[in-house]
PDB file of C-alpha atoms in Angstrom:
ATOM      1  CA  MET A   1      48.672 -68.637 -24.609  1.00 44.00           C
ATOM      2  CA  LYS A   2      47.317 -71.310 -21.690  1.00 42.00           C
ATOM      3  CA  TYR A   3      50.618 -73.733 -21.719  1.00 41.00           C
ATOM      4  CA  ILE A   4      52.461 -71.246 -22.947  1.00 42.00           C
ATOM      5  CA  ILE A   5      51.851 -69.730 -19.147  1.00 43.00           C
ATOM      6  CA  LEU A   6      52.172 -73.702 -18.085  1.00 44.00           C
ATOM      7  CA  PHE A   7      55.079 -73.606 -19.189  1.00 43.00           C
ATOM      8  CA  ILE A   8      57.044 -70.733 -18.085  1.00 44.00           C
ATOM      9  CA  SER A   9      54.948 -71.633 -14.203  1.00 45.00           C
ATOM     10  CA  LEU A  10      56.270 -75.253 -14.384  1.00 45.00           C
ATOM     11  CA  TRP A  11      59.379 -73.755 -14.763  1.00 45.00           C
ATOM     12  CA  SER A  12      59.563 -71.183 -12.045  1.00 44.00           C
ATOM     13  CA  PHE A  13      58.786 -73.760  -9.693  1.00 43.00           C
ATOM     14  CA  SER A  14      61.384 -75.845 -10.820  1.00 46.00           C
ATOM     15  CA  ALA A  15      64.018 -72.874 -10.984  1.00 43.00           C
ATOM     16  CA  LEU A  16      62.947 -72.415  -7.223  1.00 42.00           C
ATOM     17  CA  LEU A  17      65.032 -74.666  -5.611  1.00 42.00           C
ATOM     18  CA  ASN A  18      67.863 -73.578  -7.052  1.00 45.00           C
ATOM     19  CA  ALA A  19      67.325 -70.095  -6.936  1.00 43.00           C
ATOM     20  CA  GLN A  20      68.829 -69.449  -3.191  1.00 41.00           C
ATOM     21  CA  VAL A  21      72.265 -70.907  -4.176  1.00 43.00           C
ATOM     22  CA  ILE A  22      72.179 -69.026  -7.724  1.00 41.00           C
ATOM     23  CA  LEU A  23      71.662 -66.354  -6.351  1.00 43.00           C
ATOM     24  CA  ASP A  24      74.093 -66.201  -3.312  1.00 42.00           C
ATOM     25  CA  SER A  25      76.548 -66.437  -5.635  1.00 43.00           C
ATOM     26  CA  ILE A  26      76.119 -63.605  -6.926  1.00 41.00           C
ATOM     27  CA  PRO A  27      77.885 -61.328  -4.287  1.00 44.00           C
ATOM     28  CA  GLU A  28      76.219 -58.170  -2.985  1.00 44.00           C
ATOM     29  CA  TYR A  29      73.409 -59.009  -6.316  1.00 40.00           C
ATOM     30  CA  THR A  30      71.038 -56.677  -4.316  1.00 49.00           C
ATOM     31  CA  ASN A  31      73.017 -53.484  -5.259  1.00 70.00           C
ATOM     32  CA  LYS A  32      74.253 -54.327  -8.699  1.00 79.00           C
ATOM     33  CA  THR A  33      74.308 -51.959 -11.503  1.00 87.00           C
ATOM     34  CA  TYR A  34      72.257 -52.014 -14.837  1.00 91.00           C
ATOM     35  CA  SER A  35      74.491 -53.132 -16.517  1.00 91.00           C
ATOM     36  CA  GLN A  36      75.283 -56.034 -14.096  1.00 90.00           C
ATOM     37  CA  ARG A  37      71.168 -56.657 -13.773  1.00 91.00           C
ATOM     38  CA  TRP A  38      71.196 -57.299 -17.859  1.00 94.00           C
ATOM     39  CA  GLU A  39      74.836 -58.856 -19.230  1.00 94.00           C
ATOM     40  CA  LEU A  40      75.011 -56.143 -21.145  1.00 94.00           C
ATOM     41  CA  GLU A  41      78.712 -55.738 -21.002  1.00 91.00           C
ATOM     42  CA  SER A  42      80.936 -58.224 -23.063  1.00 87.00           C
ATOM     43  CA  ASP A  43      82.736 -59.285 -19.243  1.00 88.00           C
ATOM     44  CA  GLN A  44      79.860 -59.312 -17.482  1.00 90.00           C
ATOM     45  CA  ARG A  45      78.015 -62.119 -19.821  1.00 91.00           C
ATOM     46  CA  ARG A  46      77.359 -65.421 -18.499  1.00 91.00           C
ATOM     47  CA  GLY A  47      75.749 -67.713 -20.869  1.00 93.00           C
ATOM     48  CA  THR A  48      72.102 -69.220 -21.082  1.00 96.00           C
ATOM     49  CA  PHE A  49      70.169 -70.603 -18.704  1.00 96.00           C
ATOM     50  CA  ARG A  50      71.429 -69.239 -15.615  1.00 95.00           C
ATOM     51  CA  LEU A  51      68.668 -68.482 -13.166  1.00 95.00           C
ATOM     52  CA  MET A  52      69.138 -65.302 -11.710  1.00 94.00           C
ATOM     53  CA  SER A  53      66.478 -62.628  -9.627  1.00 94.00           C
ATOM     54  CA  TYR A  54      63.775 -59.988 -12.039  1.00 96.00           C
ATOM     55  CA  LYS A  55      62.458 -57.839  -9.837  1.00 96.00           C
ATOM     56  CA  PRO A  56      62.177 -57.282  -5.900  1.00 95.00           C
ATOM     57  CA  ILE A  57      61.966 -61.080  -4.347  1.00 96.00           C
ATOM     58  CA  PHE A  58      60.113 -59.900  -0.712  1.00 97.00           C
ATOM     59  CA  VAL A  59      57.785 -61.783   2.292  1.00 97.00           C
ATOM     60  CA  THR A  60      55.882 -58.847   3.822  1.00 97.00           C
ATOM     61  CA  ALA A  61      54.355 -60.085   6.521  1.00 95.00           C
ATOM     62  CA  ALA A  62      51.623 -57.153   6.995  1.00 97.00           C
ATOM     63  CA  ARG A  63      50.074 -55.207   4.748  1.00 98.00           C
ATOM     64  CA  TRP A  64      47.363 -52.563   5.729  1.00 98.00           C
ATOM     65  CA  SER A  65      45.037 -51.481   3.364  1.00 98.00           C
ATOM     66  CA  SER A  66      43.046 -47.410   3.452  1.00 98.00           C
ATOM     67  CA  ASN A  67      40.200 -49.119   1.563  1.00 98.00           C
ATOM     68  CA  PRO A  68      39.973 -53.476   0.996  1.00 97.00           C
ATOM     69  CA  ASN A  69      38.821 -54.014  -2.696  1.00 97.00           C
ATOM     70  CA  ASN A  70      35.612 -56.468  -1.100  1.00 97.00           C
ATOM     71  CA  LEU A  71      33.163 -55.976  -4.915  1.00 97.00           C
ATOM     72  CA  PRO A  72      35.274 -55.923  -7.524  1.00 97.00           C
ATOM     73  CA  GLN A  73      34.075 -54.312 -10.703  1.00 97.00           C
ATOM     74  CA  SER A  74      34.793 -54.147 -14.163  1.00 97.00           C
ATOM     75  CA  GLU A  75      33.142 -51.902 -17.686  1.00 96.00           C
ATOM     76  CA  ASN A  76      32.087 -55.388 -18.223  1.00 96.00           C
ATOM     77  CA  PRO A  77      28.916 -57.358 -16.099  1.00 95.00           C
ATOM     78  CA  ASP A  78      30.036 -60.321 -16.707  1.00 95.00           C
ATOM     79  CA  TYR A  79      33.310 -59.986 -14.283  1.00 96.00           C
ATOM     80  CA  SER A  80      31.920 -57.907 -12.131  1.00 96.00           C
ATOM     81  CA  ALA A  81      30.756 -59.181  -8.418  1.00 95.00           C
ATOM     82  CA  THR A  82      27.550 -59.257  -7.189  1.00 94.00           C
ATOM     83  CA  GLU A  83      28.337 -60.272  -3.302  1.00 93.00           C
ATOM     84  CA  PRO A  84      30.643 -59.022  -1.102  1.00 94.00           C
ATOM     85  CA  ASN A  85      33.552 -59.956  -0.126  1.00 93.00           C
ATOM     86  CA  GLU A  86      34.832 -59.503   4.602  1.00 94.00           C
ATOM     87  CA  TYR A  87      38.432 -58.454   3.681  1.00 97.00           C
ATOM     88  CA  ASN A  88      40.698 -58.185   6.275  1.00 97.00           C
ATOM     89  CA  GLN A  89      42.133 -54.260   5.886  1.00 98.00           C
ATOM     90  CA  LEU A  90      46.147 -56.400   7.050  1.00 98.00           C
ATOM     91  CA  GLU A  91      47.432 -59.281   4.759  1.00 98.00           C
ATOM     92  CA  ALA A  92      50.563 -61.057   3.550  1.00 98.00           C
ATOM     93  CA  LYS A  93      52.199 -60.158   0.379  1.00 98.00           C
ATOM     94  CA  PHE A  94      55.215 -61.775  -1.260  1.00 97.00           C
ATOM     95  CA  GLN A  95      56.896 -61.566  -4.668  1.00 98.00           C
ATOM     96  CA  LEU A  96      58.594 -64.280  -6.951  1.00 97.00           C
ATOM     97  CA  SER A  97      60.941 -62.912  -9.642  1.00 97.00           C
ATOM     98  CA  PHE A  98      62.510 -65.054 -11.702  1.00 97.00           C
ATOM     99  CA  LYS A  99      64.960 -64.652 -15.068  1.00 98.00           C
ATOM    100  CA  THR A 100      67.127 -66.427 -17.770  1.00 97.00           C
ATOM    101  CA  LYS A 101      68.780 -65.658 -21.073  1.00 98.00           C
ATOM    102  CA  VAL A 102      68.185 -67.953 -23.905  1.00 98.00           C
ATOM    103  CA  LEU A 103      69.830 -66.487 -26.709  1.00 97.00           C
ATOM    104  CA  GLN A 104      72.698 -65.091 -26.341  1.00 97.00           C
ATOM    105  CA  GLY A 105      74.388 -62.208 -29.354  1.00 94.00           C
ATOM    106  CA  MET A 106      71.432 -61.903 -31.755  1.00 95.00           C
ATOM    107  CA  PHE A 107      72.317 -59.161 -34.079  1.00 93.00           C
ATOM    108  CA  TRP A 108      75.798 -58.244 -34.345  1.00 92.00           C
ATOM    109  CA  ASP A 109      76.838 -60.162 -31.331  1.00 92.00           C
ATOM    110  CA  LYS A 110      75.468 -57.864 -29.289  1.00 93.00           C
ATOM    111  CA  GLY A 111      71.924 -58.061 -27.970  1.00 96.00           C
ATOM    112  CA  ASP A 112      70.339 -61.069 -25.708  1.00 97.00           C
ATOM    113  CA  LEU A 113      66.481 -62.438 -25.355  1.00 98.00           C
ATOM    114  CA  TRP A 114      65.842 -63.757 -21.802  1.00 98.00           C
ATOM    115  CA  ILE A 115      62.007 -65.387 -20.377  1.00 98.00           C
ATOM    116  CA  GLY A 116      60.869 -63.557 -17.150  1.00 98.00           C
ATOM    117  CA  TYR A 117      57.897 -64.720 -14.790  1.00 98.00           C
ATOM    118  CA  THR A 118      57.047 -63.181 -11.623  1.00 98.00           C
ATOM    119  CA  GLN A 119      54.992 -63.749  -9.388  1.00 98.00           C
ATOM    120  CA  LYS A 120      52.651 -61.393  -6.611  1.00 98.00           C
ATOM    121  CA  ALA A 121      50.664 -63.002  -4.138  1.00 98.00           C
ATOM    122  CA  HIS A 122      47.772 -61.062  -1.460  1.00 98.00           C
ATOM    123  CA  TRP A 123      46.849 -63.847   1.513  1.00 98.00           C
ATOM    124  CA  GLN A 124      45.076 -63.071   3.721  1.00 98.00           C
ATOM    125  CA  VAL A 125      46.416 -64.706   6.465  1.00 97.00           C
ATOM    126  CA  TYR A 126      44.488 -63.749   8.988  1.00 97.00           C
ATOM    127  CA  ASN A 127      41.602 -63.437   7.996  1.00 97.00           C
ATOM    128  CA  VAL A 128      40.017 -66.819   9.834  1.00 96.00           C
ATOM    129  CA  ASN A 129      35.961 -65.790   8.236  1.00 94.00           C
ATOM    130  CA  ILE A 130      37.202 -67.211   4.960  1.00 93.00           C
ATOM    131  CA  SER A 131      40.051 -69.604   5.919  1.00 95.00           C
ATOM    132  CA  ARG A 132      42.646 -67.537   5.946  1.00 96.00           C
ATOM    133  CA  ALA A 133      42.498 -68.205   1.874  1.00 95.00           C
ATOM    134  CA  PHE A 134      44.262 -66.160  -0.982  1.00 97.00           C
ATOM    135  CA  ARG A 135      42.556 -63.190  -2.310  1.00 97.00           C
ATOM    136  CA  GLU A 136      44.419 -62.730  -5.513  1.00 98.00           C
ATOM    137  CA  LEU A 137      47.333 -64.218  -7.597  1.00 98.00           C
ATOM    138  CA  ASN A 138      49.342 -62.681  -9.638  1.00 98.00           C
ATOM    139  CA  TYR A 139      51.406 -64.657 -13.087  1.00 98.00           C
ATOM    140  CA  GLU A 140      53.262 -62.664 -14.969  1.00 98.00           C
ATOM    141  CA  PRO A 141      55.077 -64.339 -17.841  1.00 98.00           C
ATOM    142  CA  GLU A 142      57.080 -62.401 -19.957  1.00 98.00           C
ATOM    143  CA  LEU A 143      59.723 -62.661 -23.580  1.00 98.00           C
ATOM    144  CA  ILE A 144      62.170 -59.458 -23.622  1.00 98.00           C
ATOM    145  CA  PHE A 145      64.793 -58.571 -25.966  1.00 98.00           C
ATOM    146  CA  LYS A 146      67.480 -56.753 -23.986  1.00 97.00           C
ATOM    147  CA  TYR A 147      70.035 -54.553 -26.845  1.00 97.00           C
ATOM    148  CA  PRO A 148      72.581 -52.804 -24.802  1.00 97.00           C
ATOM    149  CA  VAL A 149      73.971 -49.032 -26.283  1.00 97.00           C
ATOM    150  CA  ASN A 150      76.400 -46.594 -24.400  1.00 94.00           C
ATOM    151  CA  VAL A 151      74.652 -42.934 -24.839  1.00 96.00           C
ATOM    152  CA  LYS A 152      75.967 -39.706 -23.236  1.00 95.00           C
ATOM    153  CA  PHE A 153      73.382 -37.875 -21.747  1.00 94.00           C
ATOM    154  CA  MET A 154      73.098 -35.497 -18.723  1.00 92.00           C
ATOM    155  CA  GLY A 155      75.617 -36.442 -16.920  1.00 91.00           C
ATOM    156  CA  GLY A 156      74.817 -40.191 -16.699  1.00 94.00           C
ATOM    157  CA  ARG A 157      74.397 -42.520 -19.980  1.00 96.00           C
ATOM    158  CA  PHE A 158      71.529 -44.679 -21.965  1.00 97.00           C
ATOM    159  CA  LYS A 159      72.646 -48.439 -21.865  1.00 97.00           C
ATOM    160  CA  SER A 160      69.629 -50.256 -23.383  1.00 97.00           C
ATOM    161  CA  VAL A 161      67.191 -50.350 -24.994  1.00 98.00           C
ATOM    162  CA  GLY A 162      64.350 -53.468 -25.903  1.00 97.00           C
ATOM    163  CA  MET A 163      60.643 -55.048 -25.753  1.00 98.00           C
ATOM    164  CA  MET A 164      59.210 -57.682 -24.555  1.00 98.00           C
ATOM    165  CA  PHE A 165      55.976 -58.788 -24.369  1.00 98.00           C
ATOM    166  CA  ASN A 166      53.965 -59.405 -21.301  1.00 98.00           C
ATOM    167  CA  HIS A 167      50.853 -61.365 -20.392  1.00 98.00           C
ATOM    168  CA  GLN A 168      49.471 -60.699 -16.644  1.00 98.00           C
ATOM    169  CA  SER A 169      47.157 -63.155 -15.191  1.00 97.00           C
ATOM    170  CA  ASN A 170      45.053 -63.842 -12.013  1.00 97.00           C
ATOM    171  CA  GLY A 171      44.030 -67.376 -13.289  1.00 94.00           C
ATOM    172  CA  GLY A 172      40.281 -66.673 -11.818  1.00 92.00           C
ATOM    173  CA  ASN A 173      36.998 -68.097 -12.462  1.00 91.00           C
ATOM    174  CA  LEU A 174      33.522 -65.871 -12.982  1.00 91.00           C
ATOM    175  CA  PRO A 175      33.779 -62.398 -12.439  1.00 95.00           C
ATOM    176  CA  ASN A 176      36.671 -62.019 -11.206  1.00 96.00           C
ATOM    177  CA  SER A 177      38.986 -63.120 -13.536  1.00 97.00           C
ATOM    178  CA  ARG A 178      41.638 -60.605 -15.232  1.00 97.00           C
ATOM    179  CA  SER A 179      44.288 -60.729 -18.053  1.00 97.00           C
ATOM    180  CA  TRP A 180      45.454 -58.569 -20.034  1.00 97.00           C
ATOM    181  CA  ASN A 181      48.496 -58.587 -22.619  1.00 98.00           C
ATOM    182  CA  ARG A 182      50.985 -55.685 -24.036  1.00 98.00           C
ATOM    183  CA  ILE A 183      54.417 -55.022 -26.204  1.00 98.00           C
ATOM    184  CA  ILE A 184      56.425 -53.146 -23.215  1.00 98.00           C
ATOM    185  CA  PHE A 185      58.666 -51.248 -24.792  1.00 98.00           C
ATOM    186  CA  HIS A 186      61.949 -50.055 -22.732  1.00 96.00           C
ATOM    187  CA  LEU A 187      65.132 -47.680 -21.945  1.00 98.00           C
ATOM    188  CA  GLY A 188      67.791 -48.063 -19.718  1.00 97.00           C
ATOM    189  CA  TYR A 189      69.839 -45.466 -18.659  1.00 97.00           C
ATOM    190  CA  GLU A 190      72.473 -45.053 -15.524  1.00 96.00           C
ATOM    191  CA  TRP A 191      73.880 -42.712 -13.510  1.00 95.00           C
ATOM    192  CA  ASP A 192      75.825 -42.881 -10.470  1.00 92.00           C
ATOM    193  CA  ARG A 193      74.143 -44.577  -8.440  1.00 92.00           C
ATOM    194  CA  TRP A 194      70.445 -44.268  -9.834  1.00 96.00           C
ATOM    195  CA  ILE A 195      69.288 -46.627 -12.202  1.00 96.00           C
ATOM    196  CA  ILE A 196      65.406 -44.850 -14.457  1.00 97.00           C
ATOM    197  CA  THR A 197      63.885 -47.424 -16.823  1.00 97.00           C
ATOM    198  CA  LEU A 198      61.647 -45.894 -19.282  1.00 98.00           C
ATOM    199  CA  GLN A 199      59.070 -48.387 -20.135  1.00 98.00           C
ATOM    200  CA  PRO A 200      55.956 -46.948 -22.523  1.00 98.00           C
ATOM    201  CA  TRP A 201      53.624 -50.415 -23.455  1.00 98.00           C
ATOM    202  CA  ILE A 202      51.066 -50.955 -26.108  1.00 98.00           C
ATOM    203  CA  ARG A 203      48.022 -53.288 -24.584  1.00 97.00           C
ATOM    204  CA  LEU A 204      46.874 -56.272 -26.878  1.00 97.00           C
ATOM    205  CA  ASN A 205      42.793 -56.568 -28.178  1.00 92.00           C
ATOM    206  CA  ASP A 206      41.241 -59.652 -26.458  1.00 89.00           C
ATOM    207  CA  THR A 207      38.485 -61.020 -27.305  1.00 87.00           C
ATOM    208  CA  ASP A 208      37.013 -60.829 -24.236  1.00 91.00           C
ATOM    209  CA  ASP A 209      38.225 -57.997 -22.142  1.00 95.00           C
ATOM    210  CA  GLU A 210      37.900 -58.730 -18.904  1.00 96.00           C
ATOM    211  CA  ASN A 211      38.915 -54.887 -17.741  1.00 97.00           C
ATOM    212  CA  PRO A 212      37.834 -53.152 -20.384  1.00 96.00           C
ATOM    213  CA  LEU A 213      39.627 -49.141 -19.042  1.00 96.00           C
ATOM    214  CA  ILE A 214      42.146 -50.667 -17.794  1.00 97.00           C
ATOM    215  CA  THR A 215      44.564 -48.319 -18.963  1.00 97.00           C
ATOM    216  CA  ASN A 216      42.496 -45.330 -17.949  1.00 96.00           C
ATOM    217  CA  TYR A 217      43.455 -46.593 -14.534  1.00 97.00           C
ATOM    218  CA  ILE A 218      46.636 -48.752 -14.123  1.00 97.00           C
ATOM    219  CA  GLY A 219      48.427 -46.458 -17.364  1.00 97.00           C
ATOM    220  CA  ASN A 220      50.006 -46.271 -20.756  1.00 97.00           C
ATOM    221  CA  GLY A 221      53.464 -46.889 -19.064  1.00 98.00           C
ATOM    222  CA  GLU A 222      55.692 -46.948 -16.335  1.00 98.00           C
ATOM    223  CA  ILE A 223      58.850 -45.328 -14.756  1.00 98.00           C
ATOM    224  CA  ASN A 224      61.803 -47.245 -12.403  1.00 97.00           C
ATOM    225  CA  VAL A 225      63.385 -44.897 -10.278  1.00 97.00           C
ATOM    226  CA  ALA A 226      66.310 -46.783  -7.593  1.00 96.00           C
ATOM    227  CA  TYR A 227      69.382 -44.954  -5.921  1.00 96.00           C
ATOM    228  CA  SER A 228      71.162 -47.672  -3.927  1.00 93.00           C
ATOM    229  CA  TYR A 229      73.913 -46.059  -1.365  1.00 89.00           C
ATOM    230  CA  LYS A 230      75.916 -48.536   0.217  1.00 86.00           C
ATOM    231  CA  ARG A 231      73.594 -51.518   1.668  1.00 88.00           C
ATOM    232  CA  HIS A 232      70.644 -49.298   1.217  1.00 94.00           C
ATOM    233  CA  GLN A 233      68.239 -48.836  -2.045  1.00 95.00           C
ATOM    234  CA  PHE A 234      65.333 -47.183  -2.042  1.00 96.00           C
ATOM    235  CA  TYR A 235      63.484 -47.782  -5.610  1.00 97.00           C
ATOM    236  CA  SER A 236      60.072 -45.946  -6.612  1.00 98.00           C
ATOM    237  CA  ILE A 237      57.236 -47.603  -9.334  1.00 97.00           C
ATOM    238  CA  ILE A 238      55.509 -45.208 -10.777  1.00 98.00           C
ATOM    239  CA  THR A 239      52.837 -45.372 -13.723  1.00 98.00           C
ATOM    240  CA  HIS A 240      49.800 -43.385 -15.445  1.00 97.00           C
ATOM    241  CA  PRO A 241      48.156 -42.867 -18.395  1.00 95.00           C
ATOM    242  CA  PHE A 242      49.658 -39.925 -18.943  1.00 90.00           C
ATOM    243  CA  ASP A 243      46.711 -38.717 -21.781  1.00 85.00           C
ATOM    244  CA  ARG A 244      44.569 -37.490 -18.305  1.00 86.00           C
ATOM    245  CA  TRP A 245      44.994 -36.122 -15.410  1.00 88.00           C
ATOM    246  CA  GLN A 246      43.600 -39.296 -13.432  1.00 90.00           C
ATOM    247  CA  GLY A 247      44.829 -42.717 -13.066  1.00 94.00           C
ATOM    248  CA  GLY A 248      47.715 -44.394 -11.992  1.00 97.00           C
ATOM    249  CA  SER A 249      49.799 -45.013  -8.865  1.00 98.00           C
ATOM    250  CA  ILE A 250      53.697 -44.664  -7.114  1.00 98.00           C
ATOM    251  CA  GLN A 251      54.545 -47.185  -5.314  1.00 98.00           C
ATOM    252  CA  LEU A 252      58.102 -46.083  -2.810  1.00 98.00           C
ATOM    253  CA  ASN A 253      60.388 -48.950  -1.531  1.00 98.00           C
ATOM    254  CA  TYR A 254      63.041 -48.577   1.317  1.00 98.00           C
ATOM    255  CA  VAL A 255      65.237 -51.195   1.765  1.00 96.00           C
ATOM    256  CA  PHE A 256      67.668 -51.489   5.120  1.00 96.00           C
ATOM    257  CA  PRO A 257      70.085 -54.125   6.294  1.00 95.00           C
ATOM    258  CA  ILE A 258      68.971 -55.359   9.148  1.00 94.00           C
ATOM    259  CA  LYS A 259      72.024 -58.253   9.635  1.00 89.00           C
ATOM    260  CA  GLY A 260      74.229 -60.144   7.563  1.00 86.00           C
ATOM    261  CA  ASN A 261      72.197 -60.449   4.196  1.00 85.00           C
ATOM    262  CA  LEU A 262      68.888 -60.292   6.450  1.00 90.00           C
ATOM    263  CA  ARG A 263      67.085 -56.792   4.690  1.00 95.00           C
ATOM    264  CA  GLY A 264      63.741 -54.777   5.689  1.00 97.00           C
ATOM    265  CA  HIS A 265      61.789 -54.017   3.348  1.00 97.00           C
ATOM    266  CA  ALA A 266      59.181 -51.028   3.756  1.00 98.00           C
ATOM    267  CA  GLN A 267      56.910 -50.225   0.715  1.00 98.00           C
ATOM    268  CA  LEU A 268      53.686 -47.112   0.127  1.00 98.00           C
ATOM    269  CA  PHE A 269      51.241 -47.736  -2.775  1.00 98.00           C
ATOM    270  CA  GLU A 270      48.918 -45.304  -3.488  1.00 98.00           C
ATOM    271  CA  GLY A 271      46.895 -44.987  -6.914  1.00 98.00           C
ATOM    272  CA  TYR A 272      45.053 -47.955  -8.773  1.00 98.00           C
ATOM    273  CA  GLY A 273      46.307 -51.400 -10.153  1.00 97.00           C
ATOM    274  CA  GLU A 274      48.484 -52.896  -6.988  1.00 98.00           C
ATOM    275  CA  THR A 275      47.417 -56.461  -8.059  1.00 97.00           C
ATOM    276  CA  LEU A 276      45.013 -56.476 -11.578  1.00 97.00           C
ATOM    277  CA  ILE A 277      41.488 -57.962  -9.200  1.00 98.00           C
ATOM    278  CA  ASP A 278      41.775 -53.325  -7.895  1.00 98.00           C
ATOM    279  CA  TYR A 279      43.171 -52.678 -11.908  1.00 98.00           C
ATOM    280  CA  ASN A 280      39.886 -50.425 -11.291  1.00 98.00           C
ATOM    281  CA  HIS A 281      40.550 -49.023  -7.242  1.00 98.00           C
ATOM    282  CA  ARG A 282      41.752 -47.235  -5.352  1.00 98.00           C
ATOM    283  CA  GLN A 283      43.479 -47.340  -1.859  1.00 98.00           C
ATOM    284  CA  THR A 284      46.591 -46.673  -0.097  1.00 98.00           C
ATOM    285  CA  THR A 285      48.862 -49.420   1.419  1.00 98.00           C
ATOM    286  CA  PHE A 286      51.751 -49.583   3.575  1.00 98.00           C
ATOM    287  CA  GLY A 287      54.071 -53.264   4.376  1.00 98.00           C
ATOM    288  CA  LEU A 288      56.664 -53.931   6.539  1.00 98.00           C
ATOM    289  CA  GLY A 289      58.735 -57.236   5.596  1.00 97.00           C
ATOM    290  CA  VAL A 290      61.784 -58.795   4.306  1.00 97.00           C
ATOM    291  CA  SER A 291      63.656 -58.734   1.090  1.00 95.00           C
ATOM    292  CA  PHE A 292      65.982 -61.371  -0.923  1.00 92.00           C
ATOM    293  CA  ALA A 293      66.496 -59.387  -3.938  1.00 87.00           C
ATOM    294  CA  ASN A 294      66.489 -55.812  -5.006  1.00 81.00           C
ATOM    295  CA  TRP A 295      66.528 -54.282  -8.773  1.00 74.00           C
TER     296      TRP A 295
END
């Protein structure tokens, strides 16, 4: 697994050098339809090993937290901090996310296999007491299989089914190391300007569990809901355990035009697991920044 993460990290770094050129060649890439995102129609297919945006790409210059996680804890005592940190309530945040298709036309010439990579960073850039250090970095490589469908339902259509192998870790040392592996199933639905994606998952067992009760807090699945209107986009990311009331989170986003291709981004988060180190830590956060690519 370490070699897979290293390979995808190196691949993503080199890909960043050409990312803007490729993205600029796609008109109105920020408001693509679900079919365009995953090249589900035969006339949308562009072949393999073309880099494109995956999850939202944004930079938040100022993110405020109601409850910074100064003493990260885990149900595994080996991964519980004993010395508190001096984190500020205000920090910067950014996310990079890209994907590329590696196999096209699997199973009756319809299914595709993708590799995705997402990296989130929380940077205490305004905190001189800890030398403006990065508080948390999350690395998320994925192997994704998408299969197109076309099923009418309540005025819209189910557009795809599939599954993915997902690894997420923060690359930290004891006691702040966090990681987990999942098999995630997905179902994509599109209706007019609405796109809804359902993603339940199964957590895979770890030999040394750094976060034993992570699904009790972050949950057992995710629902993404996005609505686009001209150059505006609203999207939410909701997680929940589904087998209990407590736990989960909701993230609300508004992306709006500023000038030309520059778009502003407002993000509100409430709940558990904004980052891996915060998987069992509840907080409310709000951030303002700029967005470069969305769902």
